[in-house]
């Protein structure tokens, strides 16, 4: 679990056979998955969750999100 008031490096990966969540270079969650990632016209939310009702309202991350990147190729993970 990330501690508050400290910077953390959080990465989600998908290899075509599994999804992984990394925090500070350590795998904290992993599960089997398959198939292509769908391409849609939906908005991408970073630091917020799309509202599930017509009344709106977002669940927002209470912190700072900095230096975000999205890659379409697997990058080497350095420990």
Short mmCIF file of N, CA and C in Angstrom, two decimals:
data_model
loop_
_atom_site.label_atom_id
_atom_site.label_comp_id
_atom_site.label_asym_id
_atom_site.label_seq_id
_atom_site.Cartn_x
_atom_site.Cartn_y
_atom_site.Cartn_z
N UNK A 1 0.84 -1.18 0.00
CA UNK A 1 0.00 0.00 0.00
C UNK A 1 0.88 1.24 0.00
N UNK A 2 0.66 2.15 -0.93
CA UNK A 2 1.46 3.38 -0.93
C UNK A 2 1.23 4.21 0.33
N UNK A 3 2.29 4.77 0.85
CA UNK A 3 2.17 5.64 2.02
C UNK A 3 1.85 7.06 1.56
N UNK A 4 1.16 7.80 2.42
CA UNK A 4 0.78 9.17 2.07
C UNK A 4 1.98 10.09 2.21
N UNK A 5 1.91 11.22 1.54
CA UNK A 5 2.93 12.26 1.57
C UNK A 5 4.27 11.79 1.03
N UNK A 6 4.27 10.80 0.14
CA UNK A 6 5.48 10.33 -0.53
C UNK A 6 5.16 10.08 -2.00
N UNK A 7 6.16 10.25 -2.86
CA UNK A 7 6.00 9.96 -4.28
C UNK A 7 6.07 8.46 -4.50
N UNK A 8 5.26 7.97 -5.44
CA UNK A 8 5.27 6.55 -5.79
C UNK A 8 5.19 6.40 -7.30
N UNK A 9 5.80 5.35 -7.80
CA UNK A 9 5.75 5.02 -9.22
C UNK A 9 4.75 3.89 -9.38
N UNK A 10 3.63 4.16 -10.04
CA UNK A 10 2.56 3.17 -10.19
C UNK A 10 2.37 2.88 -11.67
N UNK A 11 2.40 1.59 -12.02
CA UNK A 11 2.33 1.18 -13.42
C UNK A 11 1.34 0.04 -13.56
N UNK A 12 0.51 0.10 -14.60
CA UNK A 12 -0.34 -1.02 -14.97
C UNK A 12 0.14 -1.55 -16.31
N UNK A 13 0.27 -2.86 -16.44
CA UNK A 13 0.72 -3.46 -17.69
C UNK A 13 -0.26 -4.52 -18.16
N UNK A 14 -0.28 -4.72 -19.47
CA UNK A 14 -1.08 -5.78 -20.08
C UNK A 14 -0.24 -6.39 -21.18
N UNK A 15 0.00 -7.70 -21.10
CA UNK A 15 0.87 -8.37 -22.05
C UNK A 15 0.11 -9.14 -23.13
N UNK A 16 -1.19 -9.19 -23.03
CA UNK A 16 -1.98 -10.03 -23.94
C UNK A 16 -2.35 -11.35 -23.28
N UNK A 17 -1.66 -11.70 -22.18
CA UNK A 17 -2.00 -12.91 -21.42
C UNK A 17 -2.21 -12.62 -19.94
N UNK A 18 -1.76 -11.46 -19.48
CA UNK A 18 -1.97 -11.10 -18.07
C UNK A 18 -1.91 -9.59 -17.87
N UNK A 19 -2.58 -9.16 -16.81
CA UNK A 19 -2.53 -7.77 -16.36
C UNK A 19 -1.76 -7.73 -15.05
N UNK A 20 -0.96 -6.69 -14.88
CA UNK A 20 -0.20 -6.53 -13.65
C UNK A 20 -0.29 -5.09 -13.17
N UNK A 21 -0.26 -4.94 -11.85
CA UNK A 21 -0.17 -3.63 -11.22
C UNK A 21 1.12 -3.60 -10.43
N UNK A 22 1.95 -2.61 -10.72
CA UNK A 22 3.25 -2.44 -10.06
C UNK A 22 3.23 -1.16 -9.24
N UNK A 23 3.78 -1.21 -8.04
CA UNK A 23 3.97 -0.01 -7.23
C UNK A 23 5.43 0.00 -6.78
N UNK A 24 6.13 1.05 -7.17
CA UNK A 24 7.55 1.21 -6.82
C UNK A 24 8.38 -0.01 -7.20
N UNK A 25 8.13 -0.57 -8.40
CA UNK A 25 8.93 -1.67 -8.92
C UNK A 25 8.57 -3.05 -8.40
N UNK A 26 7.47 -3.17 -7.66
CA UNK A 26 7.04 -4.45 -7.09
C UNK A 26 5.64 -4.79 -7.61
N UNK A 27 5.46 -6.02 -8.09
CA UNK A 27 4.12 -6.45 -8.52
C UNK A 27 3.23 -6.60 -7.29
N UNK A 28 2.12 -5.86 -7.25
CA UNK A 28 1.21 -5.95 -6.11
C UNK A 28 -0.09 -6.66 -6.48
N UNK A 29 -0.34 -6.83 -7.78
CA UNK A 29 -1.54 -7.54 -8.22
C UNK A 29 -1.30 -8.06 -9.63
N UNK A 30 -1.85 -9.25 -9.90
CA UNK A 30 -1.66 -9.87 -11.20
C UNK A 30 -2.83 -10.80 -11.47
N UNK A 31 -3.31 -10.82 -12.72
CA UNK A 31 -4.36 -11.78 -13.06
C UNK A 31 -4.29 -12.10 -14.54
N UNK A 32 -4.75 -13.29 -14.88
CA UNK A 32 -4.78 -13.72 -16.27
C UNK A 32 -5.79 -12.89 -17.04
N UNK A 33 -5.46 -12.57 -18.28
CA UNK A 33 -6.35 -11.82 -19.16
C UNK A 33 -5.94 -12.11 -20.60
N UNK A 34 -6.87 -12.00 -21.51
CA UNK A 34 -6.52 -12.23 -22.91
C UNK A 34 -7.37 -11.35 -23.81
N UNK A 35 -6.96 -11.25 -25.05
CA UNK A 35 -7.69 -10.47 -26.02
C UNK A 35 -7.05 -9.11 -26.25
N UNK A 36 -7.55 -8.44 -27.26
CA UNK A 36 -7.05 -7.12 -27.60
C UNK A 36 -7.74 -6.06 -26.74
N UNK A 37 -7.04 -4.98 -26.51
CA UNK A 37 -7.63 -3.84 -25.81
C UNK A 37 -8.52 -3.10 -26.79
N UNK A 38 -9.75 -2.88 -26.43
CA UNK A 38 -10.70 -2.22 -27.32
C UNK A 38 -10.33 -0.76 -27.54
N UNK A 39 -10.50 -0.31 -28.75
CA UNK A 39 -10.32 1.10 -29.07
C UNK A 39 -11.71 1.70 -29.13
N UNK A 40 -11.94 2.73 -28.30
CA UNK A 40 -13.25 3.36 -28.25
C UNK A 40 -13.10 4.88 -28.32
N UNK A 41 -14.20 5.56 -28.40
CA UNK A 41 -14.18 7.02 -28.35
C UNK A 41 -14.45 7.52 -26.93
N UNK A 42 -14.49 6.59 -25.95
CA UNK A 42 -14.72 6.98 -24.56
C UNK A 42 -13.57 7.84 -24.05
N UNK A 43 -13.87 8.71 -23.11
CA UNK A 43 -12.85 9.53 -22.47
C UNK A 43 -11.98 8.66 -21.56
N UNK A 44 -10.73 9.05 -21.40
CA UNK A 44 -9.82 8.38 -20.49
C UNK A 44 -9.71 9.23 -19.23
N UNK A 45 -9.98 8.63 -18.09
CA UNK A 45 -9.92 9.34 -16.82
C UNK A 45 -8.65 8.94 -16.06
N UNK A 46 -7.81 9.89 -15.76
CA UNK A 46 -6.62 9.66 -14.95
C UNK A 46 -6.82 10.47 -13.67
N UNK A 47 -6.89 9.78 -12.55
CA UNK A 47 -7.11 10.47 -11.28
C UNK A 47 -8.58 10.68 -10.95
N UNK A 48 -9.47 10.11 -11.73
CA UNK A 48 -10.92 10.22 -11.46
C UNK A 48 -11.61 9.01 -12.06
N UNK A 49 -12.77 8.70 -11.54
CA UNK A 49 -13.57 7.59 -12.05
C UNK A 49 -14.79 8.17 -12.74
N UNK A 50 -15.08 7.67 -13.92
CA UNK A 50 -16.26 8.11 -14.67
C UNK A 50 -17.51 7.91 -13.81
N UNK A 51 -18.42 8.91 -13.80
CA UNK A 51 -19.64 8.75 -13.01
C UNK A 51 -20.51 7.62 -13.57
N UNK A 52 -21.16 6.91 -12.67
CA UNK A 52 -22.02 5.79 -13.07
C UNK A 52 -23.48 6.18 -13.15
N UNK A 53 -23.80 7.42 -12.87
CA UNK A 53 -25.21 7.83 -12.91
C UNK A 53 -25.34 9.11 -13.72
N UNK A 54 -26.56 9.42 -14.11
CA UNK A 54 -26.81 10.65 -14.87
C UNK A 54 -26.70 11.88 -13.99
N UNK A 55 -26.65 11.70 -12.66
CA UNK A 55 -26.53 12.83 -11.75
C UNK A 55 -25.11 13.37 -11.70
N UNK A 56 -24.17 12.67 -12.33
CA UNK A 56 -22.78 13.14 -12.37
C UNK A 56 -22.06 12.86 -11.07
N UNK A 57 -21.02 13.59 -10.85
CA UNK A 57 -20.21 13.40 -9.67
C UNK A 57 -19.11 12.39 -9.94
N UNK A 58 -17.90 12.77 -9.68
CA UNK A 58 -16.76 11.91 -9.93
C UNK A 58 -16.11 11.51 -8.62
N UNK A 59 -15.54 10.33 -8.58
CA UNK A 59 -14.70 9.91 -7.47
C UNK A 59 -13.29 10.30 -7.86
N UNK A 60 -12.73 11.28 -7.18
CA UNK A 60 -11.42 11.82 -7.55
C UNK A 60 -10.33 11.34 -6.62
N UNK A 61 -9.14 11.18 -7.18
CA UNK A 61 -7.95 10.87 -6.41
C UNK A 61 -7.57 12.11 -5.61
N UNK A 62 -7.41 11.96 -4.31
CA UNK A 62 -7.05 13.08 -3.44
C UNK A 62 -5.53 13.15 -3.35
N UNK A 63 -4.92 13.73 -4.35
CA UNK A 63 -3.46 13.83 -4.39
C UNK A 63 -3.03 14.45 -5.70
N UNK A 64 -1.76 14.30 -6.03
CA UNK A 64 -1.20 14.88 -7.23
C UNK A 64 -0.80 13.75 -8.19
N UNK A 65 -1.22 13.85 -9.43
CA UNK A 65 -0.81 12.91 -10.47
C UNK A 65 0.14 13.67 -11.37
N UNK A 66 1.36 13.14 -11.55
CA UNK A 66 2.39 13.86 -12.29
C UNK A 66 3.09 12.92 -13.26
N UNK A 67 3.50 13.45 -14.38
CA UNK A 67 4.29 12.72 -15.37
C UNK A 67 3.63 11.42 -15.83
N UNK A 68 2.42 11.52 -16.35
CA UNK A 68 1.72 10.33 -16.85
C UNK A 68 2.16 10.03 -18.28
N UNK A 69 2.18 8.76 -18.61
CA UNK A 69 2.52 8.31 -19.96
C UNK A 69 1.70 7.07 -20.29
N UNK A 70 1.37 6.93 -21.55
CA UNK A 70 0.70 5.73 -22.04
C UNK A 70 1.49 5.25 -23.25
N UNK A 71 1.90 3.99 -23.21
CA UNK A 71 2.69 3.42 -24.29
C UNK A 71 1.92 2.29 -24.95
N UNK A 72 2.16 2.08 -26.23
CA UNK A 72 1.52 0.97 -26.91
C UNK A 72 2.50 -0.20 -27.12
N UNK A 73 3.64 -0.13 -26.49
CA UNK A 73 4.63 -1.21 -26.53
C UNK A 73 5.14 -1.46 -25.14
N UNK A 74 5.50 -2.71 -24.87
CA UNK A 74 6.03 -3.08 -23.56
C UNK A 74 7.39 -2.42 -23.36
N UNK A 75 7.59 -1.84 -22.21
CA UNK A 75 8.86 -1.22 -21.85
C UNK A 75 9.58 -2.11 -20.84
N UNK A 76 10.90 -2.00 -20.84
CA UNK A 76 11.69 -2.76 -19.87
C UNK A 76 11.44 -2.21 -18.48
N UNK A 77 11.25 -3.09 -17.54
CA UNK A 77 11.02 -2.67 -16.16
C UNK A 77 12.34 -2.80 -15.40
N UNK A 78 12.79 -1.70 -14.88
CA UNK A 78 14.05 -1.68 -14.14
C UNK A 78 13.77 -1.77 -12.66
N UNK A 79 14.51 -2.61 -11.98
CA UNK A 79 14.32 -2.76 -10.53
C UNK A 79 15.41 -2.01 -9.81
#
